[in-house]
Amino acid sequence: MLLAGGCLYGVRMPEKTLAQRDLEVVWHPCTQMQDHETLPLIAIRRGQGVWLEDYDGKRYIDAISSWWVNLFGHANPRINAAIASQAQELEHVILAGFTHEPVIALSERLVRMTPAGLSRCFYADSGSAAVEIALKMSFHYWQNRGCKSKVQFLSLTNSYHGETLGALSVGDVALYKETYEPLLLKCRTVTSPDCYQREPGATWEEHSVRVFAHMEQMLEQYHESTCAVIVEPLVQCAGHMRMYHPVYLKLLRRACDKYDVHLIADEIAVGFGRTGSMFACEQAGISPDFLCLGKGLTGGYLPLSVCLTTDDVYAAFYADYVALKAFLHSHSFTGNPLSCAAALATLDIFEQDRVIEQNKRLSAHMAHTCKRFKDHPHIGEVRQTGMILALEMVAARTPRAHFAWQERRGLQVYRYGLANGALLRPLGDVVYFMPPYVITPEEIDVLADIAWEGINKATS
Ligand SMILES: *Cc1c(COP(=O)(O)O)cnc(C)c1O
């Protein structure tokens, strides 16, 4: 056995790199580990704003916010200070029977800022766990109310809600799901309003309205056995950044009311300004029965998620203990004070810097600088919702033909990006930008240039 950088029996051993040490002991998420036989693993020494820096001093623009979590840059001084200060007071305490100021203050603010009617916050530590809570609470609500037949969920094709078994069950990305099918809950899938699929000439709105007919029909047919519909409002992020019009959410809210079915809005990826408004549901003027938040909740600093719900749902669980109606769900780190402090600092930045206003300029700049892709022979669509812009690589434009997935064109863009100073991590053949909000217009231009060259290389 080699000792890292040490002397073994007087023979000087070469020092192992961090990448070598890593590959002996770490198993990475969402990765075929064999890829790292040829794809270098990059060890990051520090982050600053939108920049990540590796141990050779090479810098990368974090164009995907480190998997959609980071909002105000790495090593943000205000969030750093809030966590450091909280750590001096209280790092963690059980949230059953005990409470603390950060979790109370955060809940007050979330209730105030989220769509009307959401009045209770239940915390967890990952997005998937927040989705599990929404599913269990909805099911349990109907049980407590005596509607014993409501035991299933409706979700959209191409949707993604996380990787734990319940969350995976209501998702529809085959790559993540197919293998585990025998383990999953039985769910019904409804056609996604994904506007990439619209007829030539149709607007997003027309397409979203037309596709809603399928949801209406499924609700009519199955409402008696359905607890809830779960959707990602406006953008199906993991499902290749496919987008749709807010009118779909409006129609869905109306139909859920009509058929006595809950609406779960999974804003884990799209919440906190990604779609241009603080929450995507605002653009449809609707309130869901459950709102799941995660990722950007702490500015991308610490694992924290929350499922907000209504007085009506809360009341269905509120009873004498012996009635056995309580929601007895828990996670060890529920409402962790350090995470809550990071979240409070994040919300302060939103207010103090008028971020949603400022982002309008950034998203307009993204649109402007990416105009050039519209005529690219291998870009089938340039689509954007707020601070998310996606470029769909295609083999041919008319009629649209996709590359064989085995060719892994997106991976070529990824490699090109790394070699040239950008962390772009395409979803299949979809290259996208979902940067921290502290990115500058000049940095957006740099990203667009790198994407342009990378796409040219990958498609030639
Ligand atoms: C990332 C994501 C999740 C899962 O969150 P984790 O923190 O990764 O468990 C759920 N839903 C959506 C829409 C997501 O993008």
Coordinates of C-alpha atoms and ligand atoms in Angstrom, one line a residue:
M1 CA 0.0 0.0 0.0
L2 CA 1.3 3.4 -0.9
L3 CA 1.5 6.2 1.6
A4 CA 0.5 9.5 0.1
G5 CA 3.6 11.4 -0.6
G6 CA 5.5 9.5 2.1
C7 CA 8.6 7.4 2.2
L8 CA 8.2 3.7 2.2
Y9 CA 11.3 1.8 3.3
G10 CA 13.4 4.8 2.3
V11 CA 12.0 4.8 -1.3
R12 CA 10.4 8.2 -2.2
M13 CA 6.9 7.5 -3.4
P14 CA 5.3 9.8 -5.9
E15 CA 2.6 11.9 -4.3
K16 CA -0.9 11.0 -5.3
T17 CA -3.1 13.7 -6.8
L18 CA -6.4 14.5 -5.2
A19 CA -8.1 12.9 -8.2
Q20 CA -6.3 9.7 -7.7
R21 CA -7.1 9.5 -4.0
D22 CA -10.7 10.4 -4.7
L23 CA -11.2 7.6 -7.3
E24 CA -10.0 5.1 -4.8
V25 CA -12.7 5.9 -2.2
V26 CA -15.4 8.1 -3.5
W27 CA -18.5 7.1 -5.5
H28 CA -19.8 10.1 -7.3
P29 CA -23.5 11.1 -7.9
C30 CA -25.1 10.6 -11.3
T31 CA -21.8 9.2 -12.8
Q32 CA -20.7 6.1 -14.6
M33 CA -17.5 5.9 -12.7
Q34 CA -15.7 4.2 -15.6
D35 CA -16.0 7.5 -17.5
H36 CA -13.2 8.8 -15.2
E37 CA -10.7 6.5 -16.8
T38 CA -10.7 9.1 -19.6
L39 CA -12.5 12.1 -18.2
P40 CA -10.4 14.0 -15.6
L41 CA -12.0 14.5 -12.2
I42 CA -11.5 18.1 -11.1
A43 CA -10.7 19.0 -7.6
I44 CA -11.8 22.5 -6.6
R45 CA -9.7 24.4 -4.2
R46 CA -11.9 27.5 -3.8
G47 CA -14.9 29.4 -5.1
Q48 CA -15.4 33.1 -5.5
G49 CA -18.6 34.6 -7.0
V50 CA -19.4 32.7 -10.2
W51 CA -15.8 31.4 -10.4
L52 CA -14.5 28.0 -9.3
E53 CA -10.8 27.5 -9.0
D54 CA -8.9 24.2 -9.2
Y55 CA -5.6 23.2 -7.6
D56 CA -3.7 24.3 -10.7
G57 CA -5.2 27.7 -10.4
K58 CA -7.4 27.1 -13.5
R59 CA -10.7 28.9 -13.2
Y60 CA -14.2 28.0 -14.4
I61 CA -17.4 30.0 -14.6
D62 CA -20.1 28.0 -12.8
A63 CA -22.7 28.3 -15.5
I64 CA -25.1 25.8 -13.8
S65 CA -24.9 27.1 -10.2
S66 CA -23.3 23.9 -9.0
W67 CA -26.4 21.9 -9.9
W68 CA -28.9 24.7 -9.7
V69 CA -28.3 25.5 -6.0
N70 CA -26.1 28.6 -5.9
L71 CA -27.8 32.0 -6.2
F72 CA -25.4 34.7 -5.0
G73 CA -22.0 33.2 -5.8
H74 CA -19.5 31.1 -4.0
A75 CA -18.0 32.4 -0.7
N76 CA -20.6 35.1 -0.5
P77 CA -19.5 37.4 2.4
R78 CA -23.0 38.0 3.7
I79 CA -24.0 34.3 3.8
N80 CA -20.6 33.4 5.2
A81 CA -21.0 35.9 8.0
A82 CA -24.5 34.6 8.9
I83 CA -23.4 31.0 9.1
A84 CA -20.3 31.9 11.1
S85 CA -22.3 34.0 13.5
Q86 CA -25.0 31.3 14.0
A87 CA -22.3 28.7 14.6
Q88 CA -21.2 30.7 17.6
E89 CA -24.7 30.4 19.1
L90 CA -26.3 27.1 18.2
E91 CA -25.3 24.6 15.5
H92 CA -28.2 22.3 15.9
V93 CA -31.0 21.2 18.2
I94 CA -33.8 18.7 17.9
L95 CA -36.9 20.4 16.4
A96 CA -39.4 18.1 18.2
G97 CA -40.4 19.7 21.4
F98 CA -37.8 22.5 20.9
T99 CA -37.5 25.4 18.6
H100 CA -35.1 28.2 17.8
E101 CA -35.2 31.8 16.4
P102 CA -33.8 31.1 12.9
V103 CA -36.4 28.5 12.1
I104 CA -39.2 30.7 13.4
A105 CA -38.0 33.8 11.5
L106 CA -37.5 31.8 8.3
S107 CA -41.0 30.3 8.5
E108 CA -42.5 33.7 9.0
R109 CA -40.8 35.0 6.0
L110 CA -41.6 32.1 3.8
V111 CA -45.3 32.2 4.7
R112 CA -45.3 36.0 3.9
M113 CA -43.5 35.7 0.6
T114 CA -45.0 32.5 -0.9
P115 CA -48.4 32.5 -2.7
A116 CA -51.4 33.2 -0.5
G117 CA -52.8 30.4 1.6
L118 CA -49.6 28.6 2.3
S119 CA -49.3 29.0 6.1
R120 CA -47.3 26.1 7.5
C121 CA -43.6 25.0 7.0
F122 CA -42.4 21.5 7.4
Y123 CA -38.7 21.1 6.9
A124 CA -36.3 18.5 5.6
D125 CA -32.8 18.3 4.3
S126 CA -33.1 17.6 0.5
G127 CA -35.5 18.3 -2.3
S128 CA -36.4 14.6 -2.6
A129 CA -37.3 14.5 1.1
A130 CA -39.6 17.6 0.7
V131 CA -41.3 15.8 -2.2
E132 CA -41.7 12.7 0.0
I133 CA -43.3 14.9 2.7
A134 CA -45.8 16.4 0.2
L135 CA -46.8 13.0 -1.1
K136 CA -47.2 11.5 2.3
M137 CA -49.1 14.5 3.7
S138 CA -51.5 14.6 0.8
F139 CA -52.2 10.9 1.0
H140 CA -52.5 11.1 4.8
Y141 CA -54.8 14.1 4.6
W142 CA -57.3 12.2 2.6
Q143 CA -57.1 9.2 5.0
N144 CA -57.7 11.5 7.9
R145 CA -60.7 13.0 6.1
G146 CA -62.1 9.6 5.5
C147 CA -61.5 9.5 1.7
K148 CA -59.8 6.1 1.8
S149 CA -60.0 5.6 -2.0
K150 CA -57.5 8.4 -2.7
V151 CA -54.2 6.5 -2.9
Q152 CA -52.5 7.5 -6.2
F153 CA -50.7 10.4 -7.8
L154 CA -50.8 12.0 -11.2
S155 CA -47.7 13.5 -12.7
L156 CA -46.4 14.7 -16.0
T157 CA -44.3 12.9 -18.6
N158 CA -40.7 14.1 -18.6
S159 CA -41.0 15.2 -15.0
Y160 CA -38.4 14.9 -12.3
H161 CA -39.0 15.1 -8.6
G162 CA -35.9 13.5 -7.0
E163 CA -34.3 10.2 -6.5
T164 CA -35.7 8.6 -3.4
L165 CA -38.2 5.9 -4.2
G166 CA -41.4 8.0 -3.7
A167 CA -40.0 11.0 -5.5
L168 CA -38.7 8.7 -8.3
S169 CA -42.2 7.1 -8.6
V170 CA -43.8 10.5 -9.6
G171 CA -40.9 11.4 -11.9
D172 CA -40.6 10.3 -15.5
V173 CA -37.0 10.5 -16.7
A174 CA -36.4 6.9 -17.9
L175 CA -32.7 7.1 -17.4
Y176 CA -33.1 7.5 -13.7
K177 CA -36.2 5.5 -13.2
E178 CA -36.5 2.4 -15.4
T179 CA -34.2 0.1 -13.5
Y180 CA -36.1 0.6 -10.3
E181 CA -39.6 0.2 -11.7
P182 CA -40.4 -2.9 -9.7
L183 CA -39.8 -1.0 -6.5
L184 CA -41.9 2.1 -7.2
L185 CA -45.4 3.3 -6.4
K186 CA -47.9 2.9 -9.1
C187 CA -48.6 6.4 -10.6
R188 CA -50.5 7.8 -13.6
T189 CA -48.6 9.9 -16.1
V190 CA -50.2 12.7 -18.0
T191 CA -48.8 14.3 -21.2
S192 CA -46.5 17.2 -20.4
P193 CA -47.3 20.6 -21.8
D194 CA -43.6 20.7 -23.0
C195 CA -43.7 23.4 -25.7
Y196 CA -40.8 21.9 -27.7
Q197 CA -43.4 19.4 -28.9
R198 CA -45.8 22.1 -30.2
E199 CA -47.0 22.1 -33.8
P200 CA -45.2 24.5 -36.1
G201 CA -46.8 27.9 -35.8
A202 CA -48.5 27.2 -32.5
T203 CA -47.7 29.5 -29.6
W204 CA -46.6 28.3 -26.2
E205 CA -50.0 29.3 -24.8
E206 CA -52.0 27.5 -27.5
H207 CA -50.0 24.4 -27.1
S208 CA -50.2 24.4 -23.3
V209 CA -53.9 24.9 -23.4
R210 CA -54.4 22.1 -26.0
V211 CA -52.3 19.6 -24.0
F212 CA -54.3 20.4 -20.9
A213 CA -57.2 18.4 -22.3
H214 CA -55.3 15.2 -21.4
M215 CA -55.0 16.3 -17.8
E216 CA -58.7 17.2 -17.6
Q217 CA -59.6 13.9 -19.0
M218 CA -57.4 12.0 -16.5
L219 CA -58.7 14.0 -13.6
E220 CA -62.3 13.3 -14.6
Q221 CA -61.6 9.6 -14.9
Y222 CA -59.4 9.1 -11.9
H223 CA -60.1 11.8 -9.4
E224 CA -61.7 9.4 -6.9
S225 CA -58.5 7.5 -6.6
T226 CA -56.1 10.5 -6.9
C227 CA -54.6 12.3 -3.9
A228 CA -52.7 14.9 -5.8
V229 CA -51.2 16.1 -9.1
I230 CA -47.5 17.0 -8.8
V231 CA -45.8 19.3 -11.3
E232 CA -42.7 21.4 -11.8
P233 CA -44.1 24.8 -12.6
L234 CA -43.0 26.3 -15.9
V235 CA -39.7 24.4 -16.5
Q236 CA -39.1 20.7 -16.4
C237 CA -35.4 21.2 -15.5
A238 CA -34.0 17.7 -15.3
G239 CA -36.2 16.7 -18.2
H240 CA -33.9 18.7 -20.6
M241 CA -35.1 22.2 -19.5
R242 CA -38.4 21.8 -21.3
M243 CA -40.7 24.7 -20.8
Y244 CA -44.4 25.6 -20.9
H245 CA -46.8 28.5 -20.5
P246 CA -48.3 29.6 -17.1
V247 CA -51.8 29.1 -18.5
Y248 CA -51.4 25.4 -17.9
L249 CA -51.0 26.0 -14.1
K250 CA -54.1 28.2 -14.1
L251 CA -56.2 25.5 -15.8
L252 CA -54.6 22.9 -13.5
R253 CA -55.5 24.8 -10.3
R254 CA -59.1 25.2 -11.5
A255 CA -59.4 21.5 -12.3
C256 CA -57.8 20.3 -9.1
D257 CA -60.4 22.4 -7.2
K258 CA -63.2 21.0 -9.3
Y259 CA -62.2 17.4 -8.8
D260 CA -61.1 17.7 -5.1
V261 CA -57.5 16.8 -5.8
H262 CA -54.4 18.5 -4.2
L263 CA -51.9 20.4 -6.3
I264 CA -48.3 19.9 -5.4
A265 CA -45.9 22.5 -6.9
D266 CA -42.3 21.3 -6.9
E267 CA -40.4 24.5 -7.1
I268 CA -37.2 23.0 -5.8
A269 CA -35.3 24.0 -9.0
V270 CA -37.5 26.9 -10.3
G271 CA -38.1 28.7 -7.0
F272 CA -36.2 31.7 -5.8
G273 CA -36.2 33.7 -9.0
R274 CA -35.0 31.2 -11.6
T275 CA -38.1 31.7 -13.8
G276 CA -38.0 35.5 -13.5
S277 CA -40.5 35.8 -10.6
M278 CA -39.7 34.8 -7.0
F279 CA -41.8 31.7 -7.5
A280 CA -43.0 30.3 -10.8
C281 CA -46.6 29.9 -9.5
E282 CA -46.8 33.7 -9.3
Q283 CA -46.8 33.9 -13.1
A284 CA -50.0 31.9 -13.2
G285 CA -51.5 33.7 -10.2
I286 CA -52.1 30.4 -8.4
S287 CA -51.5 28.9 -5.0
P288 CA -50.7 25.2 -4.7
D289 CA -51.8 23.1 -1.7
F290 CA -48.2 22.1 -1.2
L291 CA -45.1 24.0 -2.3
C292 CA -41.7 22.2 -2.2
L293 CA -38.6 24.3 -2.0
G294 CA -34.9 23.4 -1.7
K295 CA -31.7 24.0 -3.7
G296 CA -31.6 27.9 -3.7
L297 CA -33.3 28.1 -0.3
T298 CA -30.0 28.5 1.5
G299 CA -28.3 30.3 -1.5
G300 CA -26.9 26.9 -2.3
Y301 CA -24.9 26.7 0.9
L302 CA -26.4 24.0 3.0
P303 CA -28.9 21.2 2.7
L304 CA -32.3 22.5 3.6
S305 CA -35.7 22.0 2.1
V306 CA -39.2 22.8 3.1
C307 CA -42.8 21.7 2.2
L308 CA -45.3 24.5 2.8
T309 CA -48.9 23.8 3.0
T310 CA -52.3 25.3 4.0
D311 CA -54.4 25.7 7.1
D312 CA -56.8 23.2 5.6
V313 CA -54.2 20.5 5.4
Y314 CA -52.8 21.3 8.8
A315 CA -56.2 21.1 10.4
A316 CA -56.8 17.6 9.1
F317 CA -53.9 16.4 11.3
Y318 CA -54.7 18.5 14.4
A319 CA -56.5 16.3 17.0
D320 CA -56.2 14.5 20.3
Y321 CA -53.1 12.3 20.2
V322 CA -55.3 9.1 20.6
A323 CA -57.1 9.9 17.4
L324 CA -53.7 9.0 15.8
K325 CA -53.9 11.6 13.1
A326 CA -50.5 13.3 13.6
F327 CA -47.9 13.5 10.8
L328 CA -45.2 11.5 12.5
H329 CA -42.5 12.1 9.9
S330 CA -39.0 13.3 10.8
H331 CA -35.5 13.8 9.7
S332 CA -32.5 14.2 12.0
F333 CA -31.6 17.6 10.8
T334 CA -35.1 19.0 10.4
G335 CA -34.9 22.8 10.5
N336 CA -31.1 22.9 11.2
P337 CA -30.2 26.4 12.6
L338 CA -27.1 26.9 10.4
S339 CA -29.1 26.1 7.3
C340 CA -31.9 28.4 8.4
A341 CA -29.3 31.2 9.0
A342 CA -28.0 30.8 5.5
A343 CA -31.6 30.9 4.2
L344 CA -32.3 34.1 6.1
A345 CA -29.2 35.7 4.8
T346 CA -30.2 34.7 1.3
L347 CA -33.6 36.2 1.6
D348 CA -32.0 39.4 3.0
I349 CA -29.9 39.6 -0.2
F350 CA -33.1 39.3 -2.4
E351 CA -34.6 42.2 -0.5
Q352 CA -31.6 44.5 -0.1
D353 CA -30.4 44.1 -3.7
R354 CA -33.8 44.0 -5.4
V355 CA -32.6 40.9 -7.1
I356 CA -35.8 40.0 -9.1
E357 CA -35.6 43.5 -10.6
Q358 CA -31.9 43.3 -11.4
N359 CA -32.3 39.8 -12.9
K360 CA -34.6 41.2 -15.6
R361 CA -31.6 42.9 -17.1
L362 CA -29.5 39.7 -16.9
S363 CA -32.1 37.5 -18.5
A364 CA -32.6 40.1 -21.3
H365 CA -28.8 40.0 -21.8
M366 CA -28.8 36.2 -22.0
A367 CA -31.5 36.4 -24.6
H368 CA -29.6 39.0 -26.6
T369 CA -26.2 37.3 -26.6
C370 CA -27.8 33.9 -27.5
K371 CA -29.7 35.2 -30.5
R372 CA -26.8 33.9 -32.7
F373 CA -27.8 30.3 -31.9
K374 CA -31.2 30.7 -33.5
D375 CA -29.7 30.2 -37.0
H376 CA -27.2 27.6 -36.0
P377 CA -27.7 24.5 -38.2
H378 CA -27.5 22.2 -35.2
I379 CA -29.6 24.1 -32.7
G380 CA -33.3 23.0 -32.9
E381 CA -34.5 25.5 -30.4
V382 CA -33.3 28.3 -28.2
R383 CA -35.7 28.6 -25.3
Q384 CA -35.8 30.7 -22.2
T385 CA -37.8 31.3 -19.0
G386 CA -36.3 34.0 -16.9
M387 CA -32.8 33.1 -15.8
I388 CA -32.8 29.7 -17.5
L389 CA -31.8 29.5 -21.1
A390 CA -31.5 26.2 -23.0
L391 CA -30.0 25.3 -26.4
E392 CA -31.3 22.0 -27.9
M393 CA -28.6 20.4 -30.2
V394 CA -30.1 18.5 -33.1
A395 CA -28.7 16.5 -36.0
A396 CA -31.1 18.3 -38.3
R397 CA -33.5 21.2 -38.0
T398 CA -36.3 20.4 -40.5
P399 CA -37.6 18.0 -39.9
R400 CA -36.1 17.9 -36.5
A401 CA -33.8 14.9 -35.9
H402 CA -31.9 14.1 -32.7
F403 CA -28.4 12.7 -32.5
A404 CA -28.2 9.1 -31.3
W405 CA -27.8 9.4 -27.5
Q406 CA -24.9 7.0 -27.6
E407 CA -22.8 9.6 -29.4
R408 CA -22.9 11.7 -26.2
R409 CA -22.6 15.1 -28.0
G410 CA -23.4 16.9 -24.8
L411 CA -20.4 15.3 -23.1
Q412 CA -18.2 16.8 -25.8
V413 CA -19.5 20.3 -25.0
Y414 CA -18.9 19.5 -21.3
R415 CA -15.2 18.6 -22.1
Y416 CA -14.8 21.7 -24.3
G417 CA -16.3 23.9 -21.6
L418 CA -13.9 22.6 -19.0
A419 CA -10.9 23.0 -21.2
N420 CA -11.9 26.6 -21.8
G421 CA -13.0 27.8 -18.4
A422 CA -16.7 27.0 -18.1
L423 CA -18.6 24.5 -16.1
L424 CA -21.4 23.7 -18.6
R425 CA -23.0 20.3 -17.8
P426 CA -25.5 19.6 -20.6
L427 CA -28.5 17.4 -20.0
G428 CA -28.1 14.9 -22.9
D429 CA -27.9 17.1 -26.0
V430 CA -29.3 20.2 -24.2
V431 CA -26.7 22.9 -23.3
Y432 CA -28.1 25.4 -20.9
F433 CA -27.2 28.3 -18.7
M434 CA -28.6 28.6 -15.2
P435 CA -26.0 30.8 -13.6
P436 CA -25.7 32.4 -10.1
Y437 CA -27.4 35.9 -10.2
V438 CA -24.0 37.6 -9.5
I439 CA -22.9 36.8 -13.0
T440 CA -22.0 39.9 -15.1
P441 CA -23.2 40.6 -18.7
E442 CA -19.5 40.2 -19.8
E443 CA -19.3 36.8 -18.2
I444 CA -22.6 35.8 -19.9
D445 CA -21.0 36.7 -23.2
V446 CA -17.9 34.6 -22.4
L447 CA -20.2 31.6 -21.6
A448 CA -22.1 32.1 -24.9
D449 CA -18.8 32.2 -26.8
I450 CA -17.6 29.0 -25.1
A451 CA -21.0 27.3 -25.8
W452 CA -20.9 28.4 -29.4
E453 CA -17.4 26.9 -30.0
G454 CA -18.2 23.8 -28.0
I455 CA -21.4 23.2 -29.9
N456 CA -19.6 23.7 -33.2
K457 CA -17.1 21.1 -32.3
A458 CA -19.6 18.6 -30.9
T459 CA -21.8 18.8 -33.9
S460 CA -19.3 19.0 -36.7
Ligands
LIG1 C1 -33.2 18.6 -7.7 C2 -34.7 18.4 -7.7 C3 -35.3 17.6 -6.8 C4 -34.6 16.8 -5.8 O1 -33.8 17.6 -4.9 P1 -32.6 16.9 -4.1 O2 -32.1 18.0 -3.2 O3 -31.5 16.6 -5.2 O4 -33.1 15.7 -3.5 C5 -36.7 17.5 -6.8 N1 -37.4 18.2 -7.7 C6 -36.9 19.0 -8.6 C7 -37.7 19.7 -9.6 C8 -35.5 19.1 -8.7 O5 -34.9 19.8 -9.7

